[in-house]
PDB file of C-alpha atoms and ligand atoms in Angstrom:
ATOM      1  CA  MET A 172     132.408 105.670  90.473  1.00  0.00           C
ATOM      2  CA  GLU A 173     129.143 107.237  90.534  1.00  0.00           C
ATOM      3  CA  LEU A 174     126.420 107.022  93.484  1.00  0.00           C
ATOM      4  CA  LEU A 175     123.489 105.472  94.235  1.00  0.00           C
ATOM      5  CA  LEU A 176     121.246 107.272  96.852  1.00  0.00           C
ATOM      6  CA  HIS A 177     118.183 104.358  97.150  1.00  0.00           C
ATOM      7  CA  HIS A 178     115.177 106.753  99.338  1.00  0.00           C
ATOM      8  CA  TYR A 179     112.528 108.086  98.743  1.00  0.00           C
ATOM      9  CA  TRP A 180     111.154 111.615  98.059  1.00  0.00           C
ATOM     10  CA  GLY A 181     109.238 111.869 101.912  1.00  0.00           C
ATOM     11  CA  SER A 182     111.727 110.136 103.599  1.00  0.00           C
ATOM     12  CA  ASN A 183     113.372 112.781 106.693  1.00  0.00           C
ATOM     13  CA  TYR A 184     116.943 110.800 106.989  1.00  0.00           C
ATOM     14  CA  ALA A 185     117.225 110.403 103.678  1.00  0.00           C
ATOM     15  CA  GLU A 186     117.080 113.925 103.269  1.00  0.00           C
ATOM     16  CA  LYS A 187     119.394 114.601 105.503  1.00  0.00           C
ATOM     17  CA  ALA A 188     121.734 112.261 102.731  1.00  0.00           C
ATOM     18  CA  ARG A 189     120.581 114.804 100.024  1.00  0.00           C
ATOM     19  CA  LEU A 190     121.987 117.541 102.606  1.00  0.00           C
ATOM     20  CA  ILE A 191     125.234 115.378 102.748  1.00  0.00           C
ATOM     21  CA  LEU A 192     125.594 115.008  99.160  1.00  0.00           C
ATOM     22  CA  GLY A 193     124.921 118.979  98.844  1.00  0.00           C
ATOM     23  CA  LEU A 194     126.241 120.587 101.042  1.00  0.00           C
ATOM     24  CA  LYS A 195     129.900 118.856  99.487  1.00  0.00           C
ATOM     25  CA  GLY A 196     128.343 118.844  95.832  1.00  0.00           C
ATOM     26  CA  LEU A 197     128.234 115.775  94.907  1.00  0.00           C
ATOM     27  CA  THR A 198     126.399 114.911  91.878  1.00  0.00           C
ATOM     28  CA  TRP A 199     123.993 111.265  92.400  1.00  0.00           C
ATOM     29  CA  GLY A 200     121.769 109.018  90.887  1.00  0.00           C
ATOM     30  CA  SER A 201     118.439 108.725  92.645  1.00  0.00           C
ATOM     31  CA  VAL A 202     117.037 105.309  92.867  1.00  0.00           C
ATOM     32  CA  ILE A 203     113.510 105.255  94.200  1.00  0.00           C
ATOM     33  CA  ILE A 204     112.501 102.422  97.497  1.00  0.00           C
ATOM     34  CA  PRO A 205     108.944 102.283  98.602  1.00  0.00           C
ATOM     35  CA  ASP A 206     108.130 103.500 101.598  1.00  0.00           C
ATOM     36  CA  ILE A 207     106.456 100.207 103.457  1.00  0.00           C
ATOM     37  CA  MET A 208     108.507  96.906 102.880  1.00  0.00           C
ATOM     38  CA  PRO A 209     108.232  94.538 101.198  1.00  0.00           C
ATOM     39  CA  LYS A 210     111.110  96.166  99.361  1.00  0.00           C
ATOM     40  CA  PRO A 211     113.013  92.634  97.085  1.00  0.00           C
ATOM     41  CA  ASP A 212     115.469  95.395  95.027  1.00  0.00           C
ATOM     42  CA  LEU A 213     117.020  97.164  97.639  1.00  0.00           C
ATOM     43  CA  VAL A 214     116.511  94.361 100.994  1.00  0.00           C
ATOM     44  CA  VAL A 215     118.683  91.684  97.724  1.00  0.00           C
ATOM     45  CA  LEU A 216     121.483  94.656  97.888  1.00  0.00           C
ATOM     46  CA  THR A 217     122.023  95.016 101.684  1.00  0.00           C
ATOM     47  CA  GLY A 218     121.279  91.501 102.849  1.00  0.00           C
ATOM     48  CA  GLY A 219     118.018  92.238 104.684  1.00  0.00           C
ATOM     49  CA  TYR A 220     118.648  96.305 105.867  1.00  0.00           C
ATOM     50  CA  SER A 221     115.671  97.974 104.598  1.00  0.00           C
ATOM     51  CA  LYS A 222     115.689 101.322 106.561  1.00  0.00           C
ATOM     52  CA  THR A 223     115.327 104.801 103.885  1.00  0.00           C
ATOM     53  CA  PRO A 224     118.803 105.787 102.490  1.00  0.00           C
ATOM     54  CA  VAL A 225     121.602 103.414 101.617  1.00  0.00           C
ATOM     55  CA  LEU A 226     124.060 104.484  99.914  1.00  0.00           C
ATOM     56  CA  GLN A 227     125.667 102.467  97.538  1.00  0.00           C
ATOM     57  CA  ILE A 228     128.714 103.080  95.651  1.00  0.00           C
ATOM     58  CA  GLY A 229     129.653 100.420  93.133  1.00  0.00           C
ATOM     59  CA  ALA A 230     129.751  96.845  95.369  1.00  0.00           C
ATOM     60  CA  ASP A 231     130.305  98.327  98.541  1.00  0.00           C
ATOM     61  CA  ILE A 232     126.851  99.547 100.211  1.00  0.00           C
ATOM     62  CA  TYR A 233     126.123 102.189 103.061  1.00  0.00           C
ATOM     63  CA  CYS A 234     123.575 101.684 105.732  1.00  0.00           C
ATOM     64  CA  ASP A 235     122.741 104.344 108.317  1.00  0.00           C
ATOM     65  CA  THR A 236     122.716 108.396 107.533  1.00  0.00           C
ATOM     66  CA  LYS A 237     125.807 108.211 110.125  1.00  0.00           C
ATOM     67  CA  ARG A 238     127.455 106.040 108.642  1.00  0.00           C
ATOM     68  CA  ILE A 239     127.224 107.098 104.982  1.00  0.00           C
ATOM     69  CA  ALA A 240     127.860 110.683 106.230  1.00  0.00           C
ATOM     70  CA  ASP A 241     131.109 109.494 107.677  1.00  0.00           C
ATOM     71  CA  GLU A 242     131.860 107.384 104.072  1.00  0.00           C
ATOM     72  CA  LEU A 243     131.673 110.916 102.365  1.00  0.00           C
ATOM     73  CA  GLU A 244     133.739 112.669 104.667  1.00  0.00           C
ATOM     74  CA  THR A 245     136.488 110.758 104.297  1.00  0.00           C
ATOM     75  CA  ARG A 246     136.176 110.436  99.947  1.00  0.00           C
ATOM     76  CA  PHE A 247     135.143 113.720  99.784  1.00  0.00           C
ATOM     77  CA  PRO A 248     137.125 115.768 102.168  1.00  0.00           C
ATOM     78  CA  GLN A 249     136.148 119.519 101.387  1.00  0.00           C
ATOM     79  CA  PRO A 250     133.307 120.719 101.665  1.00  0.00           C
ATOM     80  CA  THR A 251     134.235 119.738 104.594  1.00  0.00           C
ATOM     81  CA  LEU A 252     131.189 117.586 107.603  1.00  0.00           C
ATOM     82  CA  TYR A 253     133.244 120.352 110.344  1.00  0.00           C
ATOM     83  CA  PRO A 254     133.996 123.947 109.205  1.00  0.00           C
ATOM     84  CA  ASP A 255     134.450 124.702 112.291  1.00  0.00           C
ATOM     85  CA  GLY A 256     136.768 121.707 112.870  1.00  0.00           C
ATOM     86  CA  ALA A 257     134.573 120.550 116.617  1.00  0.00           C
ATOM     87  CA  THR A 258     134.404 116.835 114.042  1.00  0.00           C
ATOM     88  CA  GLY A 259     133.457 115.651 117.696  1.00  0.00           C
ATOM     89  CA  ILE A 260     130.881 118.099 119.009  1.00  0.00           C
ATOM     90  CA  GLY A 261     129.228 117.321 114.884  1.00  0.00           C
ATOM     91  CA  ARG A 262     128.846 113.404 115.469  1.00  0.00           C
ATOM     92  CA  VAL A 263     127.103 113.739 118.674  1.00  0.00           C
ATOM     93  CA  VAL A 264     125.027 116.335 118.027  1.00  0.00           C
ATOM     94  CA  GLN A 265     124.186 113.824 114.729  1.00  0.00           C
ATOM     95  CA  TYR A 266     123.651 110.752 117.771  1.00  0.00           C
ATOM     96  CA  TRP A 267     120.869 113.134 119.740  1.00  0.00           C
ATOM     97  CA  ALA A 268     118.910 115.135 117.359  1.00  0.00           C
ATOM     98  CA  ASP A 269     119.325 111.011 114.415  1.00  0.00           C
ATOM     99  CA  GLY A 270     117.626 109.778 118.272  1.00  0.00           C
ATOM    100  CA  ALA A 271     115.822 111.773 121.061  1.00  0.00           C
ATOM    101  CA  PHE A 272     114.748 114.503 118.592  1.00  0.00           C
ATOM    102  CA  THR A 273     113.812 112.806 115.661  1.00  0.00           C
ATOM    103  CA  LEU A 274     111.001 110.241 117.894  1.00  0.00           C
ATOM    104  CA  ALA A 275     110.018 113.531 119.745  1.00  0.00           C
ATOM    105  CA  GLY A 276     109.649 115.074 117.253  1.00  0.00           C
ATOM    106  CA  GLY A 277     107.893 111.787 113.936  1.00  0.00           C
ATOM    107  CA  ARG A 278     106.055 111.239 117.576  1.00  0.00           C
ATOM    108  CA  TYR A 279     104.493 114.708 117.507  1.00  0.00           C
ATOM    109  CA  LEU A 280     103.546 115.061 113.692  1.00  0.00           C
ATOM    110  CA  MET A 281     101.879 111.237 113.833  1.00  0.00           C
ATOM    111  CA  GLY A 282     100.263 112.119 117.436  1.00  0.00           C
ATOM    112  CA  ARG A 283      99.206 116.022 115.235  1.00  0.00           C
ATOM    113  CA  SER A 284      98.649 114.128 111.449  1.00  0.00           C
ATOM    114  CA  HIS A 285      98.498 110.286 111.849  1.00  0.00           C
ATOM    115  CA  GLU A 286      95.289 109.941 108.971  1.00  0.00           C
ATOM    116  CA  ARG A 287      97.624 112.014 106.412  1.00  0.00           C
ATOM    117  CA  TRP A 288      99.032 108.752 105.584  1.00  0.00           C
ATOM    118  CA  PRO A 289      96.919 105.327 105.024  1.00  0.00           C
ATOM    119  CA  ALA A 290      96.373 102.604 107.515  1.00  0.00           C
ATOM    120  CA  GLU A 291      99.257  99.954 105.597  1.00  0.00           C
ATOM    121  CA  PHE A 292     101.578 102.795 106.553  1.00  0.00           C
ATOM    122  CA  HIS A 293     100.881 102.724 110.615  1.00  0.00           C
ATOM    123  CA  ALA A 294     100.991  98.973 109.659  1.00  0.00           C
ATOM    124  CA  ASP A 295     104.489  98.545 108.530  1.00  0.00           C
ATOM    125  CA  ARG A 296     105.451 100.959 111.362  1.00  0.00           C
ATOM    126  CA  ALA A 297     103.966  99.789 113.507  1.00  0.00           C
ATOM    127  CA  ALA A 298     105.379  96.563 112.744  1.00  0.00           C
ATOM    128  CA  LEU A 299     109.308  97.707 112.567  1.00  0.00           C
ATOM    129  CA  TRP A 300     109.260  99.161 116.508  1.00  0.00           C
ATOM    130  CA  GLY A 301     107.957  95.394 117.296  1.00  0.00           C
ATOM    131  CA  VAL A 302     104.582  97.410 118.715  1.00  0.00           C
ATOM    132  CA  PRO A 303     100.310  96.918 117.658  1.00  0.00           C
ATOM    133  CA  VAL A 304      99.023  99.991 115.573  1.00  0.00           C
ATOM    134  CA  ASP A 305      97.139 101.925 117.736  1.00  0.00           C
ATOM    135  CA  LEU A 306      96.392 105.222 117.144  1.00  0.00           C
ATOM    136  CA  ASP A 307      94.886 106.754 120.068  1.00  0.00           C
ATOM    137  CA  ARG A 308      97.381 105.921 121.909  1.00  0.00           C
ATOM    138  CA  MET A 309      99.327 108.455 119.070  1.00  0.00           C
ATOM    139  CA  VAL A 310      97.267 111.166 119.643  1.00  0.00           C
ATOM    140  CA  ARG A 311      96.685 110.956 123.094  1.00  0.00           C
ATOM    141  CA  SER A 312     100.616 111.291 124.166  1.00  0.00           C
ATOM    142  CA  ALA A 313     101.101 114.127 121.189  1.00  0.00           C
ATOM    143  CA  GLU A 314     101.648 116.474 124.179  1.00  0.00           C
ATOM    144  CA  ARG A 315     103.982 115.490 125.706  1.00  0.00           C
ATOM    145  CA  TYR A 316     105.777 114.623 123.057  1.00  0.00           C
ATOM    146  CA  ARG A 317     104.630 118.311 122.107  1.00  0.00           C
ATOM    147  CA  GLN A 318     106.088 119.044 124.727  1.00  0.00           C
ATOM    148  CA  GLN A 319     110.105 117.250 124.824  1.00  0.00           C
ATOM    149  CA  LEU A 320     110.153 119.000 121.598  1.00  0.00           C
ATOM    150  CA  ALA A 321     110.060 122.305 122.323  1.00  0.00           C
ATOM    151  CA  ALA A 322     112.195 121.920 125.262  1.00  0.00           C
ATOM    152  CA  TYR A 323     114.451 121.249 122.450  1.00  0.00           C
ATOM    153  CA  LEU A 324     113.942 123.510 120.137  1.00  0.00           C
ATOM    154  CA  GLU A 325     114.885 126.161 123.059  1.00  0.00           C
ATOM    155  CA  TRP A 326     118.413 124.549 122.659  1.00  0.00           C
ATOM    156  CA  ILE A 327     118.743 124.663 119.332  1.00  0.00           C
ATOM    157  CA  ALA A 328     117.265 128.820 120.010  1.00  0.00           C
ATOM    158  CA  MET A 329     120.521 128.940 121.932  1.00  0.00           C
ATOM    159  CA  MET A 330     122.854 127.848 119.676  1.00  0.00           C
ATOM    160  CA  LEU A 331     121.364 130.299 117.044  1.00  0.00           C
ATOM    161  CA  ALA A 332     121.348 133.199 119.636  1.00  0.00           C
ATOM    162  CA  ASP A 333     124.431 134.544 119.054  1.00  0.00           C
ATOM    163  CA  GLY A 334     123.520 135.543 114.949  1.00  0.00           C
ATOM    164  CA  ARG A 335     126.145 132.768 113.516  1.00  0.00           C
ATOM    165  CA  ARG A 336     124.523 131.846 110.929  1.00  0.00           C
ATOM    166  CA  PHE A 337     124.815 127.859 110.612  1.00  0.00           C
ATOM    167  CA  LEU A 338     125.383 125.351 114.259  1.00  0.00           C
ATOM    168  CA  HIS A 339     128.520 125.083 113.074  1.00  0.00           C
ATOM    169  CA  GLY A 340     129.401 129.017 112.961  1.00  0.00           C
ATOM    170  CA  GLU A 341     129.372 131.135 109.593  1.00  0.00           C
ATOM    171  CA  LYS A 342     128.804 127.632 107.711  1.00  0.00           C
ATOM    172  CA  PRO A 343     126.302 125.091 107.166  1.00  0.00           C
ATOM    173  CA  GLY A 344     128.164 121.075 108.734  1.00  0.00           C
ATOM    174  CA  LEU A 345     126.993 117.784 109.342  1.00  0.00           C
ATOM    175  CA  ALA A 346     124.841 119.726 112.905  1.00  0.00           C
ATOM    176  CA  ASP A 347     122.888 121.479 110.652  1.00  0.00           C
ATOM    177  CA  VAL A 348     121.658 118.563 108.081  1.00  0.00           C
ATOM    178  CA  SER A 349     120.740 116.409 110.822  1.00  0.00           C
ATOM    179  CA  VAL A 350     118.980 119.208 113.020  1.00  0.00           C
ATOM    180  CA  SER A 351     117.254 120.300 110.311  1.00  0.00           C
ATOM    181  CA  HIS A 352     116.188 116.644 109.872  1.00  0.00           C
ATOM    182  CA  ILE A 353     112.731 116.215 111.624  1.00  0.00           C
ATOM    183  CA  LEU A 354     111.847 120.299 111.458  1.00  0.00           C
ATOM    184  CA  TRP A 355     111.348 119.402 107.770  1.00  0.00           C
ATOM    185  CA  PHE A 356     109.156 116.309 108.849  1.00  0.00           C
ATOM    186  CA  LEU A 357     106.539 118.934 110.263  1.00  0.00           C
ATOM    187  CA  GLU A 358     105.831 119.735 107.169  1.00  0.00           C
ATOM    188  CA  THR A 359     103.942 117.114 106.022  1.00  0.00           C
ATOM    189  CA  GLY A 360     101.745 117.748 108.712  1.00  0.00           C
ATOM    190  CA  GLY A 361     101.350 120.977 108.008  1.00  0.00           C
ATOM    191  CA  GLU A 362      99.660 123.720 110.651  1.00  0.00           C
ATOM    192  CA  LYS A 363      98.304 121.110 112.746  1.00  0.00           C
ATOM    193  CA  ALA A 364     102.758 119.867 112.593  1.00  0.00           C
ATOM    194  CA  THR A 365     104.988 122.560 112.200  1.00  0.00           C
ATOM    195  CA  ASP A 366     102.951 125.864 114.792  1.00  0.00           C
ATOM    196  CA  ILE A 367     105.539 124.127 117.435  1.00  0.00           C
ATOM    197  CA  LEU A 368     108.101 126.850 115.167  1.00  0.00           C
ATOM    198  CA  ILE A 369     105.548 129.479 115.647  1.00  0.00           C
ATOM    199  CA  PRO A 370     107.741 131.018 118.618  1.00  0.00           C
ATOM    200  CA  PHE A 371     111.071 130.252 117.467  1.00  0.00           C
ATOM    201  CA  ALA A 372     112.299 132.555 114.613  1.00  0.00           C
ATOM    202  CA  SER A 373     115.328 132.238 114.352  1.00  0.00           C
ATOM    203  CA  ILE A 374     115.158 127.867 113.948  1.00  0.00           C
ATOM    204  CA  ARG A 375     112.291 129.671 110.799  1.00  0.00           C
ATOM    205  CA  GLU A 376     114.836 131.541 109.566  1.00  0.00           C
ATOM    206  CA  TRP A 377     117.543 128.997 109.884  1.00  0.00           C
ATOM    207  CA  LEU A 378     115.761 126.559 108.923  1.00  0.00           C
ATOM    208  CA  ALA A 379     115.503 128.243 105.346  1.00  0.00           C
ATOM    209  CA  ARG A 380     119.311 128.720 105.518  1.00  0.00           C
ATOM    210  CA  VAL A 381     119.746 125.519 105.297  1.00  0.00           C
ATOM    211  CA  ARG A 382     117.125 124.639 102.869  1.00  0.00           C
ATOM    212  CA  THR A 383     119.417 126.264 100.092  1.00  0.00           C
ATOM    213  CA  ILE A 384     121.842 123.361 101.321  1.00  0.00           C
ATOM    214  CA  GLY A 385     120.120 121.857  97.902  1.00  0.00           C
ATOM    215  CA  HIS A 386     121.175 118.377  97.052  1.00  0.00           C
ATOM    216  CA  GLY A 387     123.837 118.546  94.988  1.00  0.00           C
ATOM    217  CA  THR A 388     123.541 117.721  90.886  1.00  0.00           C
ATOM    218  CA  MET A 389     120.285 114.284  91.517  1.00  0.00           C
ATOM    219  CA  ARG A 390     120.133 111.966  88.309  1.00  0.00           C
ATOM    220  CA  GLU A 391     117.704 109.760  87.406  1.00  0.00           C
ATOM    221  CA  SER A 392     118.482 106.236  88.000  1.00  0.00           C
ATOM    222  CA  SER A 393     116.543 102.617  88.701  1.00  0.00           C
ATOM    223  CA  ALA A 394     116.932  99.059  90.541  1.00  0.00           C
ATOM    224  CA  ALA A 395     117.114  97.179  87.865  1.00  0.00           C
ATOM    225  CA  GLN A 396     120.122  99.493  86.483  1.00  0.00           C
ATOM    226  CA  ALA A 397     121.980 100.010  90.645  1.00  0.00           C
ATOM    227  CA  ILE A 398     121.642  95.833  90.259  1.00  0.00           C
ATOM    228  CA  ALA A 399     123.992  95.519  87.140  1.00  0.00           C
ATOM    229  CA  ILE A 400     126.246  98.186  88.437  1.00  0.00           C
ATOM    230  CA  ALA A 401     126.825  95.915  92.069  1.00  0.00           C
ATOM    231  CA  ARG A 402     126.722  93.133  90.153  1.00  0.00           C
ATOM    232  CA  ALA A 403     129.497  94.647  87.705  1.00  0.00           C
ATOM    233  CA  ALA A 404     131.751  96.419  90.433  1.00  0.00           C
ATOM    234  CA  THR A 405     133.896  93.979  92.579  1.00  0.00           C
ATOM    235  CA  PRO A 406     133.517  95.124  96.058  1.00  0.00           C
ATOM    236  CA  GLN A 407     136.747  97.780  96.741  1.00  0.00           C
ATOM    237  CA  THR A 408     136.740  97.846 100.653  1.00  0.00           C
ATOM    238  CA  VAL A 409     140.028  96.466 102.500  1.00  0.00           C
ATOM    239  CA  ALA A 410     139.554  94.167 105.232  1.00  0.00           C
ATOM    240  CA  ALA A 411     140.664  95.091 108.388  1.00  0.00           C
ATOM    241  CA  VAL A 412     139.190  93.549 111.808  1.00  0.00           C
ATOM    242  CA  ASP A 413     140.867  95.424 114.890  1.00  0.00           C
ATOM    243  CA  PRO A 414     142.681  92.799 116.525  1.00  0.00           C
ATOM    244  CA  ALA A 415     141.847  94.217 120.327  1.00  0.00           C
ATOM    245  CA  ASN A 416     137.964  93.760 119.152  1.00  0.00           C
ATOM    246  CA  VAL A 417     135.856  92.536 122.461  1.00  0.00           C
ATOM    247  CA  GLU A 418     134.019  90.365 120.927  1.00  0.00           C
ATOM    248  CA  GLY A 419     137.035  88.301 119.612  1.00  0.00           C
ATOM    249  CA  LEU A 420     135.717  88.244 116.565  1.00  0.00           C
ATOM    250  CA  ALA A 421     138.245  88.044 113.243  1.00  0.00           C
ATOM    251  CA  ILE A 422     138.063  87.864 109.837  1.00  0.00           C
ATOM    252  CA  GLY A 423     136.149  85.416 107.883  1.00  0.00           C
ATOM    253  CA  ASN A 424     133.446  85.003 110.513  1.00  0.00           C
ATOM    254  CA  THR A 425     129.720  84.799 110.009  1.00  0.00           C
ATOM    255  CA  VAL A 426     128.950  87.359 112.446  1.00  0.00           C
ATOM    256  CA  SER A 427     125.609  89.809 112.313  1.00  0.00           C
ATOM    257  CA  VAL A 428     124.995  93.035 112.669  1.00  0.00           C
ATOM    258  CA  ARG A 429     121.451  93.797 113.533  1.00  0.00           C
ATOM    259  CA  ALA A 430     120.631  97.730 114.716  1.00  0.00           C
ATOM    260  CA  GLU A 431     119.735  97.997 118.332  1.00  0.00           C
ATOM    261  CA  ILE A 432     115.485  99.762 118.040  1.00  0.00           C
ATOM    262  CA  ALA A 433     113.419 100.052 114.582  1.00  0.00           C
ATOM    263  CA  GLY A 434     114.061  97.271 112.198  1.00  0.00           C
ATOM    264  CA  ARG A 435     115.731  95.181 113.794  1.00  0.00           C
ATOM    265  CA  ASP A 436     116.084  91.950 111.286  1.00  0.00           C
ATOM    266  CA  PRO A 437     119.740  91.389 111.011  1.00  0.00           C
ATOM    267  CA  VAL A 438     122.501  91.221 108.439  1.00  0.00           C
ATOM    268  CA  ILE A 439     124.082  87.914 108.416  1.00  0.00           C
ATOM    269  CA  GLY A 440     127.382  87.830 106.580  1.00  0.00           C
ATOM    270  CA  SER A 441     131.211  87.413 106.542  1.00  0.00           C
ATOM    271  CA  LEU A 442     133.073  90.012 108.873  1.00  0.00           C
ATOM    272  CA  LEU A 443     135.459  92.383 106.557  1.00  0.00           C
ATOM    273  CA  LEU A 444     135.728  95.200 108.737  1.00  0.00           C
ATOM    274  CA  LEU A 445     136.423  95.985 112.076  1.00  0.00           C
ATOM    275  CA  SER A 446     137.204  99.337 113.782  1.00  0.00           C
ATOM    276  CA  GLY A 447     135.642 101.396 117.040  1.00  0.00           C
ATOM    277  CA  GLN A 448     133.425 102.830 114.638  1.00  0.00           C
ATOM    278  CA  HIS A 449     132.350 101.454 111.598  1.00  0.00           C
ATOM    279  CA  VAL A 450     131.628  97.479 110.845  1.00  0.00           C
ATOM    280  CA  ALA A 451     131.785  96.235 107.420  1.00  0.00           C
ATOM    281  CA  VAL A 452     130.843  92.121 106.046  1.00  0.00           C
ATOM    282  CA  ALA A 453     130.622  90.401 102.728  1.00  0.00           C
ATOM    283  CA  ILE A 454     127.209  89.361 101.539  1.00  0.00           C
ATOM    284  CA  GLU A 455     126.706  86.777  98.586  1.00  0.00           C
ATOM    285  CA  ASN A 456     123.587  85.798  96.570  1.00  0.00           C
ATOM    286  CA  GLU A 457     122.708  85.423  92.702  1.00  0.00           C
ATOM    287  CA  THR A 458     121.606  88.526  91.862  1.00  0.00           C
ATOM    288  CA  VAL A 459     123.966  91.287  93.307  1.00  0.00           C
ATOM    289  CA  GLY A 460     127.492  88.740  93.544  1.00  0.00           C
ATOM    290  CA  ARG A 461     129.493  89.799  95.641  1.00  0.00           C
ATOM    291  CA  VAL A 462     128.489  92.604  97.375  1.00  0.00           C
ATOM    292  CA  VAL A 463     129.798  94.544 101.652  1.00  0.00           C
ATOM    293  CA  VAL A 464     127.638  96.007 103.411  1.00  0.00           C
ATOM    294  CA  HIS A 465     128.511  98.857 106.095  1.00  0.00           C
ATOM    295  CA  PHE A 466     127.215 100.536 109.461  1.00  0.00           C
ATOM    296  CA  PRO A 467     128.200 102.072 111.536  1.00  0.00           C
ATOM    297  CA  ARG A 468     129.423 100.398 114.903  1.00  0.00           C
ATOM    298  CA  VAL A 469     126.993 102.991 117.451  1.00  0.00           C
ATOM    299  CA  GLY A 470     123.947 101.645 117.529  1.00  0.00           C
ATOM    300  CA  TYR A 471     124.859  98.270 116.181  1.00  0.00           C
ATOM    301  CA  VAL A 472     125.033  95.162 117.617  1.00  0.00           C
ATOM    302  CA  VAL A 473     127.885  92.993 115.866  1.00  0.00           C
ATOM    303  CA  GLY A 474     127.661  88.682 116.976  1.00  0.00           C
ATOM    304  CA  CYS A 475     128.436  85.473 115.625  1.00  0.00           C
ATOM    305  CA  ALA A 476     125.052  84.371 114.392  1.00  0.00           C
TER     306      ALA A 476
HETATM  307  N1  LIG B 650     119.347 105.248 111.789  1.00  0.00           N
HETATM  308  C1  LIG B 650     118.828 105.698 110.578  1.00  0.00           C
HETATM  309  C2  LIG B 650     117.583 105.306 110.741  1.00  0.00           C
HETATM  310  C3  LIG B 650     117.002 105.840 109.640  1.00  0.00           C
HETATM  311  C4  LIG B 650     115.014 105.366 109.427  1.00  0.00           C
HETATM  312  O1  LIG B 650     114.198 104.885 110.834  1.00  0.00           O
HETATM  313  N2  LIG B 650     114.471 105.466 108.157  1.00  0.00           N
HETATM  314  C5  LIG B 650     113.034 106.080 108.250  1.00  0.00           C
HETATM  315  C6  LIG B 650     112.182 107.019 106.993  1.00  0.00           C
HETATM  316  S1  LIG B 650     112.847 108.004 108.020  1.00  0.00           S
HETATM  317  C7  LIG B 650     112.523 104.237 107.495  1.00  0.00           C
HETATM  318  O2  LIG B 650     113.553 103.104 107.078  1.00  0.00           O
HETATM  319  N3  LIG B 650     111.318 103.941 107.972  1.00  0.00           N
HETATM  320  C8  LIG B 650     110.758 102.503 107.828  1.00  0.00           C
HETATM  321  C9  LIG B 650     110.892 102.328 106.106  1.00  0.00           C
HETATM  322  O3  LIG B 650     111.414 103.890 105.701  1.00  0.00           O
HETATM  323  O4  LIG B 650     110.174 101.423 105.539  1.00  0.00           O
HETATM  324  C10 LIG B 650     119.722 106.463 109.936  1.00  0.00           C
HETATM  325  O5  LIG B 650     120.650 107.233 109.804  1.00  0.00           O
HETATM  326  O6  LIG B 650     119.791 105.648 108.650  1.00  0.00           O
END
């Protein structure tokens, strides 16, 4: 079954997903989505989740790069995302890198170079976070985020201090793709944002190595093709709800899955899978038929709808 990545080229989380596809040497179809709302061809597949990227495999739809990484690791174990065998540490580094580290990097970039994006983009992102657009505040906070980012970069330099090629050791893995995407994104702001990397030669050299992972083999696809594929396919997810789940939920319950921060529109569907790391709900509509939408547990709230 073909892998389809719904993404746009400028997205840093999408760059993380593209590098995972590259690390595993996979072939995938590229479906370009808009970088601001509305995204009708995407949300019809996800039931409302609108963030970037989303991975589609037939009628199974994977939201969030944490779920995408776990899914690809299960389906395509080699080359592994954990070349040092440290599956726990890799995921903890990912959680910090996609969270606090990316927030500091993103806010520093925007504070330094907000003029590179149009007003509609800033309005879209403010709505995503549920805050008013305030470019002056963005500019003022840049120095504070710069300090945070510099402190974090010292940690990365410490990881590389023994001369290792990648954060896991000799081979690239999940920590590399997670830590690198926001630093890749700084380039969008030009020298005004990448200046922060000047004192960190080992990090710049490591970033150049991460880039050589590449994106695997990509072919262009379209939203219409993706929808037709979902419609023609049957979801492959096997129903499995952990009976001891703290929410007291059972297969078939109508539930909502909502991100803890930013982009909190709930996805409402019929519960199909619930485990410690993974939640999936079935949704149905006239355009795509029945599809199953998957999320990580971490960072998402599951509740009765
Ligand atoms: N936790 C999510 C975060 C995804 C995310 O925030 N992506 C950004 C783009 S890099 C986004 O969706 N922004 C709003 C948009 O693209 O419309 C993940 O790991 O996939």
